[in-house]
Short mmCIF file of C-alpha atoms in Angstrom, two decimals:
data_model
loop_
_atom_site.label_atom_id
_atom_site.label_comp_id
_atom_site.label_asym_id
_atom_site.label_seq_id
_atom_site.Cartn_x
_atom_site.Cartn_y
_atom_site.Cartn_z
CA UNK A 1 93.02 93.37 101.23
CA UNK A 2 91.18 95.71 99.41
CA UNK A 3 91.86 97.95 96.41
CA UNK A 4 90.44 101.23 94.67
CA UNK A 5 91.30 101.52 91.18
CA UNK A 6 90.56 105.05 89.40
CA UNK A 7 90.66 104.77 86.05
CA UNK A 8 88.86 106.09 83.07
CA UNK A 9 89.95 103.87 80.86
CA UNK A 10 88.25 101.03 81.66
CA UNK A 11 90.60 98.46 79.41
CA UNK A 12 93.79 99.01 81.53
CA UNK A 13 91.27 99.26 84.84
CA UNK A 14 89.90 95.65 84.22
CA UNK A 15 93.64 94.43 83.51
CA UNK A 16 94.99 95.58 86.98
CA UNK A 17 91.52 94.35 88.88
CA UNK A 18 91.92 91.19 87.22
CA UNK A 19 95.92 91.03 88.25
CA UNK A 20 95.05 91.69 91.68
CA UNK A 21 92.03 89.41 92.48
CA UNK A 22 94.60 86.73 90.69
CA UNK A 23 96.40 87.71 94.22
CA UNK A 24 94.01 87.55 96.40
CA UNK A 25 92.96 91.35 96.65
CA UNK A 26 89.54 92.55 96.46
CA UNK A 27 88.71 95.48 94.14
CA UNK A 28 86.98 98.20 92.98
CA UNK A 29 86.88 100.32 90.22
CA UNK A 30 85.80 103.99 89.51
CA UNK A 31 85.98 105.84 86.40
CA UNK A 32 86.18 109.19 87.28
CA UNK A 33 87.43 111.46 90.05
CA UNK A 34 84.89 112.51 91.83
CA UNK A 35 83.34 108.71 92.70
CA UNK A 36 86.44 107.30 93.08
CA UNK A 37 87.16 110.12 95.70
CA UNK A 38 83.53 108.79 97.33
CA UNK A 39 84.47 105.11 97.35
CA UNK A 40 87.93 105.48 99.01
CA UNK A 41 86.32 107.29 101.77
CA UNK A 42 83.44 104.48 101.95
CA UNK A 43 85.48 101.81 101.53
CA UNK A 44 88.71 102.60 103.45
CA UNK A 45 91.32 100.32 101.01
CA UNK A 46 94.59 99.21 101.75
CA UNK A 47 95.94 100.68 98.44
CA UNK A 48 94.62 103.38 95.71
CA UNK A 49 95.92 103.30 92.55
CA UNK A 50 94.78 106.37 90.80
CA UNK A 51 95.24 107.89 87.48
CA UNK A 52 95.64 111.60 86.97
CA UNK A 53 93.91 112.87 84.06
CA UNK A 54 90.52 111.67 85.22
CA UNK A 55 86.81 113.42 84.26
CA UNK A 56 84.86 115.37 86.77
CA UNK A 57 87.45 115.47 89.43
CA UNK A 58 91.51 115.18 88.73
CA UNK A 59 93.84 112.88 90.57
CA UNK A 60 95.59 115.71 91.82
CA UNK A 61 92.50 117.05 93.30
CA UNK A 62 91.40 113.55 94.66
CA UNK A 63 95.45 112.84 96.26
CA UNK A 64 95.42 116.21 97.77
CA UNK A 65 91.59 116.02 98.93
CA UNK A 66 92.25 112.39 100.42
CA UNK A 67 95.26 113.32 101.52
CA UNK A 68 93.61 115.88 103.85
CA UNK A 69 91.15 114.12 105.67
CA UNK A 70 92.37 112.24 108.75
CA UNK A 71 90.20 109.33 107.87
CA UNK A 72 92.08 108.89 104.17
CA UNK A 73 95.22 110.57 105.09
CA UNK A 74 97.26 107.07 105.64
CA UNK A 75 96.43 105.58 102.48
CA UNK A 76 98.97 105.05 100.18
CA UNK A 77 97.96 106.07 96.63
CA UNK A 78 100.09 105.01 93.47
CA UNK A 79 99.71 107.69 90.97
CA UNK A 80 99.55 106.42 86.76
CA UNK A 81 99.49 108.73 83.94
CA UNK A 82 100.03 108.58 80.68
CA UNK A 83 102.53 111.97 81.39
CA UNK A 84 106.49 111.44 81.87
CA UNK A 85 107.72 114.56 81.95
CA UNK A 86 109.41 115.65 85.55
CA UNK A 87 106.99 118.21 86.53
CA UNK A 88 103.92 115.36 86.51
CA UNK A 89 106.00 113.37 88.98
CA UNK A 90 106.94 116.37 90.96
CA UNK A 91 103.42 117.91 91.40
CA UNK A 92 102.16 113.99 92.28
CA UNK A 93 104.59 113.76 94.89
CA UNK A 94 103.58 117.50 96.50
CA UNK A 95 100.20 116.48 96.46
CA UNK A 96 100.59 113.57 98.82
CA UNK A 97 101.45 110.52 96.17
CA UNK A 98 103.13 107.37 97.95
CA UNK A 99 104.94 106.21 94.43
CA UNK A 100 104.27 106.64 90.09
CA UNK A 101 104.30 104.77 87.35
CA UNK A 102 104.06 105.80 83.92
CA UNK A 103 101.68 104.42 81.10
CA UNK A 104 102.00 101.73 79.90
CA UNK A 105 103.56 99.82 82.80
CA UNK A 106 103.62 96.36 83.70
CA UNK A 107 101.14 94.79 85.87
CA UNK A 108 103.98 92.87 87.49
CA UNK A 109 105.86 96.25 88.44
CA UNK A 110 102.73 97.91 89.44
CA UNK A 111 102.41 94.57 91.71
CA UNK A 112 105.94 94.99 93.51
CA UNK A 113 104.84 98.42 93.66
CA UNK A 114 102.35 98.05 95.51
CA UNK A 115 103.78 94.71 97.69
CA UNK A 116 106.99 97.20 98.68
CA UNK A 117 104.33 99.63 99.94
CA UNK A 118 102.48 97.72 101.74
CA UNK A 119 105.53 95.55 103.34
CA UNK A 120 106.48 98.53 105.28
CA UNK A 121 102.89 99.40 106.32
CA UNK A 122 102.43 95.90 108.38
CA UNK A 123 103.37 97.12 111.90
CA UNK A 124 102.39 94.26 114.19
CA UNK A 125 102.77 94.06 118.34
CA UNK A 126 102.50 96.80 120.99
CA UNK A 127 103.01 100.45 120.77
CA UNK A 128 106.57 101.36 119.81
CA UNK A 129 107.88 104.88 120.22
CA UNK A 130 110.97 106.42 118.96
CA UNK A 131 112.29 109.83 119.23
CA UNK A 132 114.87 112.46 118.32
CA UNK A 133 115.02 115.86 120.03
CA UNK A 134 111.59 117.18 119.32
CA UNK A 135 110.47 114.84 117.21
CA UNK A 136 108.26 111.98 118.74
CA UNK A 137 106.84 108.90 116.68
CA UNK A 138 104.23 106.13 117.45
CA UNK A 139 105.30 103.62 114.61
CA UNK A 140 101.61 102.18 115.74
CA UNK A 141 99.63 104.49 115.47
CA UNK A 142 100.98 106.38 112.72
CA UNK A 143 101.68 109.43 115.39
CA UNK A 144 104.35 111.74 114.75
CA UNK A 145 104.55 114.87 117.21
CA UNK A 146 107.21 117.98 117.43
CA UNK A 147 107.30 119.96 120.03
CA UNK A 148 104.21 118.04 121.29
CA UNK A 149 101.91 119.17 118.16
CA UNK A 150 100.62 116.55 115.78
CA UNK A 151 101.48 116.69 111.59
CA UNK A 152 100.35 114.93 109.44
CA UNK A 153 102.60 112.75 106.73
CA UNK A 154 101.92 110.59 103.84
CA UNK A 155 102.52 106.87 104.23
CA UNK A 156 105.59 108.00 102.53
CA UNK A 157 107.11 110.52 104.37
CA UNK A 158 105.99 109.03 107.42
CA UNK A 159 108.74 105.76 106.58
CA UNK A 160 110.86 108.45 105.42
CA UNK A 161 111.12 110.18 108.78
CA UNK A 162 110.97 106.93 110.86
CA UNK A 163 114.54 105.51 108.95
CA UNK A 164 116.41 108.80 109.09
CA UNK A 165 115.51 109.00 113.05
CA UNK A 166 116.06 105.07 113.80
CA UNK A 167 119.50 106.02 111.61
CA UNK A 168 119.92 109.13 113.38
CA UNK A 169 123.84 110.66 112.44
CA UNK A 170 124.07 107.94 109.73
CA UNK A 171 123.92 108.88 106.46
CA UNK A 172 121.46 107.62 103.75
CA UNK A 173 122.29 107.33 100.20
CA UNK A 174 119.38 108.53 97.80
CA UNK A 175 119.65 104.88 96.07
CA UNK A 176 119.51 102.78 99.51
CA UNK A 177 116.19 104.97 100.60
CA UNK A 178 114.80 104.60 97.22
CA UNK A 179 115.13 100.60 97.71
CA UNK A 180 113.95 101.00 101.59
CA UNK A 181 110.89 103.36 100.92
CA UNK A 182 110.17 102.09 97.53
CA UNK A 183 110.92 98.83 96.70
CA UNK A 184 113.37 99.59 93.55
CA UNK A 185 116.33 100.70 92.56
CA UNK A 186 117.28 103.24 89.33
CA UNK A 187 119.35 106.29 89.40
CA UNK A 188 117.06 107.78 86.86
CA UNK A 189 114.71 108.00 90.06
CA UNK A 190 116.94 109.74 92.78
CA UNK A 191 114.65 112.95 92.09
CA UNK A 192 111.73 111.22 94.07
CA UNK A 193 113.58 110.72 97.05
CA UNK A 194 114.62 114.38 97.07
CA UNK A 195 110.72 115.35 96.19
CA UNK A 196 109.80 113.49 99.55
CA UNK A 197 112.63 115.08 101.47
CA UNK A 198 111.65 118.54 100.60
CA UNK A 199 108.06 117.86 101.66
CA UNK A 200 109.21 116.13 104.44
CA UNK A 201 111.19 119.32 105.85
CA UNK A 202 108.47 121.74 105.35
CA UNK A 203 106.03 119.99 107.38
CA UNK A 204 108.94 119.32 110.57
CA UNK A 205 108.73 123.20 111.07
CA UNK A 206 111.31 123.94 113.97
CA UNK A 207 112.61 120.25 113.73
CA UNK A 208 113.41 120.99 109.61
CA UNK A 209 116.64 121.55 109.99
CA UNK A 210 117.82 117.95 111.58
CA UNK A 211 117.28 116.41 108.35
CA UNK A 212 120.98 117.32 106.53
CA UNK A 213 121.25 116.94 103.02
CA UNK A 214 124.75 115.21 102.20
CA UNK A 215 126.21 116.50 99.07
CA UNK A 216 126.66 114.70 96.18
CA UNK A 217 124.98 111.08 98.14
CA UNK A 218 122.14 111.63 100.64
CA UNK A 219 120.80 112.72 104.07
CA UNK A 220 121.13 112.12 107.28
CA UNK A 221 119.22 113.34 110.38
CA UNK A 222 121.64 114.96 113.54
CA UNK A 223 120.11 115.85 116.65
CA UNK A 224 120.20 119.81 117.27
#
């Protein structure tokens, strides 16, 4: 398993490297945007974890830039910042972010972090396709069609839309997706799921309206 950390300090950089090759990861460190943005795409990593006030390039500008390119676009990409405020988190998840942690953090949380992540992205066996109505998804091959034309999702939204379609008419709580998708459970976080959602809709285009919002709880996903 492999790992690019973007960091510029290089302190907190060498603390999660050394946390990780403790479990077995191999990784790599860049201290600015631009050349971390140039070693994801050379070495293809199961996980970025990516800072967002960075020199030469910004995180935002290396999530959305990564996020773009077919050969990056499945990556998932933890976003850290020393920023709490709402807006940080909501203009991380619009850019393509998978999850976000705020300095200073744990190295243990950024490690179930990152283990929640990656537990979901382990799909193992033959081809398996589900659909709803115009919506068509190779769990796979990370495919996900409507009306017959390819979009492209995050890691993210990708589990995102796969739960709501396998749970298609059932309703899903904010808190149970935020401990499906992410791995951990707080109240205070609810916001992300509905981040997601929204990004999630825009990209369905005529298939935007199956996912329902449930007042006052969740979503669910109906069949037109």
């Amino acid at each position: 398993m492999k790992a690019v950390i973007i960091e510029d300090e290089m302190d907190l950089a060498e603390i999660i490297s050394f946390n990780l090759e403790k479990e077995g990861w191999r990784t790599f460190i860049a201290p600015d945007g631009k050349s971390g943005f140039d070693l994801v795409t050379k070495e293809l990593p199961d996980i970025v974890i990516l800072d967002l006030m960075l020199p030469e390039m910004s995180g935002i500008e290396v999530c959305k830039t990564l996020k773009r390119k077919d050969i990056t676009a499945s990556i998932p990409i933890i976003m850290v910042t020393a920023k709490g405020e709402e807006i940080d988190r909501v203009v991380g998840f619009e850019v393509g972010a998978d999850d976000y942690l705020v300095k200073p953090f744990s190295t243990r949380e950024l490690l179930l972090r990152i283990n929640a992540i990656l537990r979901r992205s382990k799909l193992q066996g033959a081809s398996e396709v589900i659909s709803a109505g115009p919506i068509f998804i190779d769990t796979v091959r990370h495919l996900v069609k409507v009306d017959e034309e390819e979009i492209q999702l995050t890691f993210t939204e990708f589990k995102l839309l796969l739960t709501l379609v396998s749970r298609c008419g059932r309703v899903q709580s904010r808190e149970q997706l935020l401990t499906e998708i992410w791995g951990y459970n707080s109240s205070a976080d609810t916001r992300t799921v509905d981040t997601h959602l929204t990004r999630l809709r825009n990209k369905l285009g005529s298939a935007k309206d199956m996912i329902q919002t449930v007042r006052g709880y969740g979503y669910k996903l109906e069949l037109p």
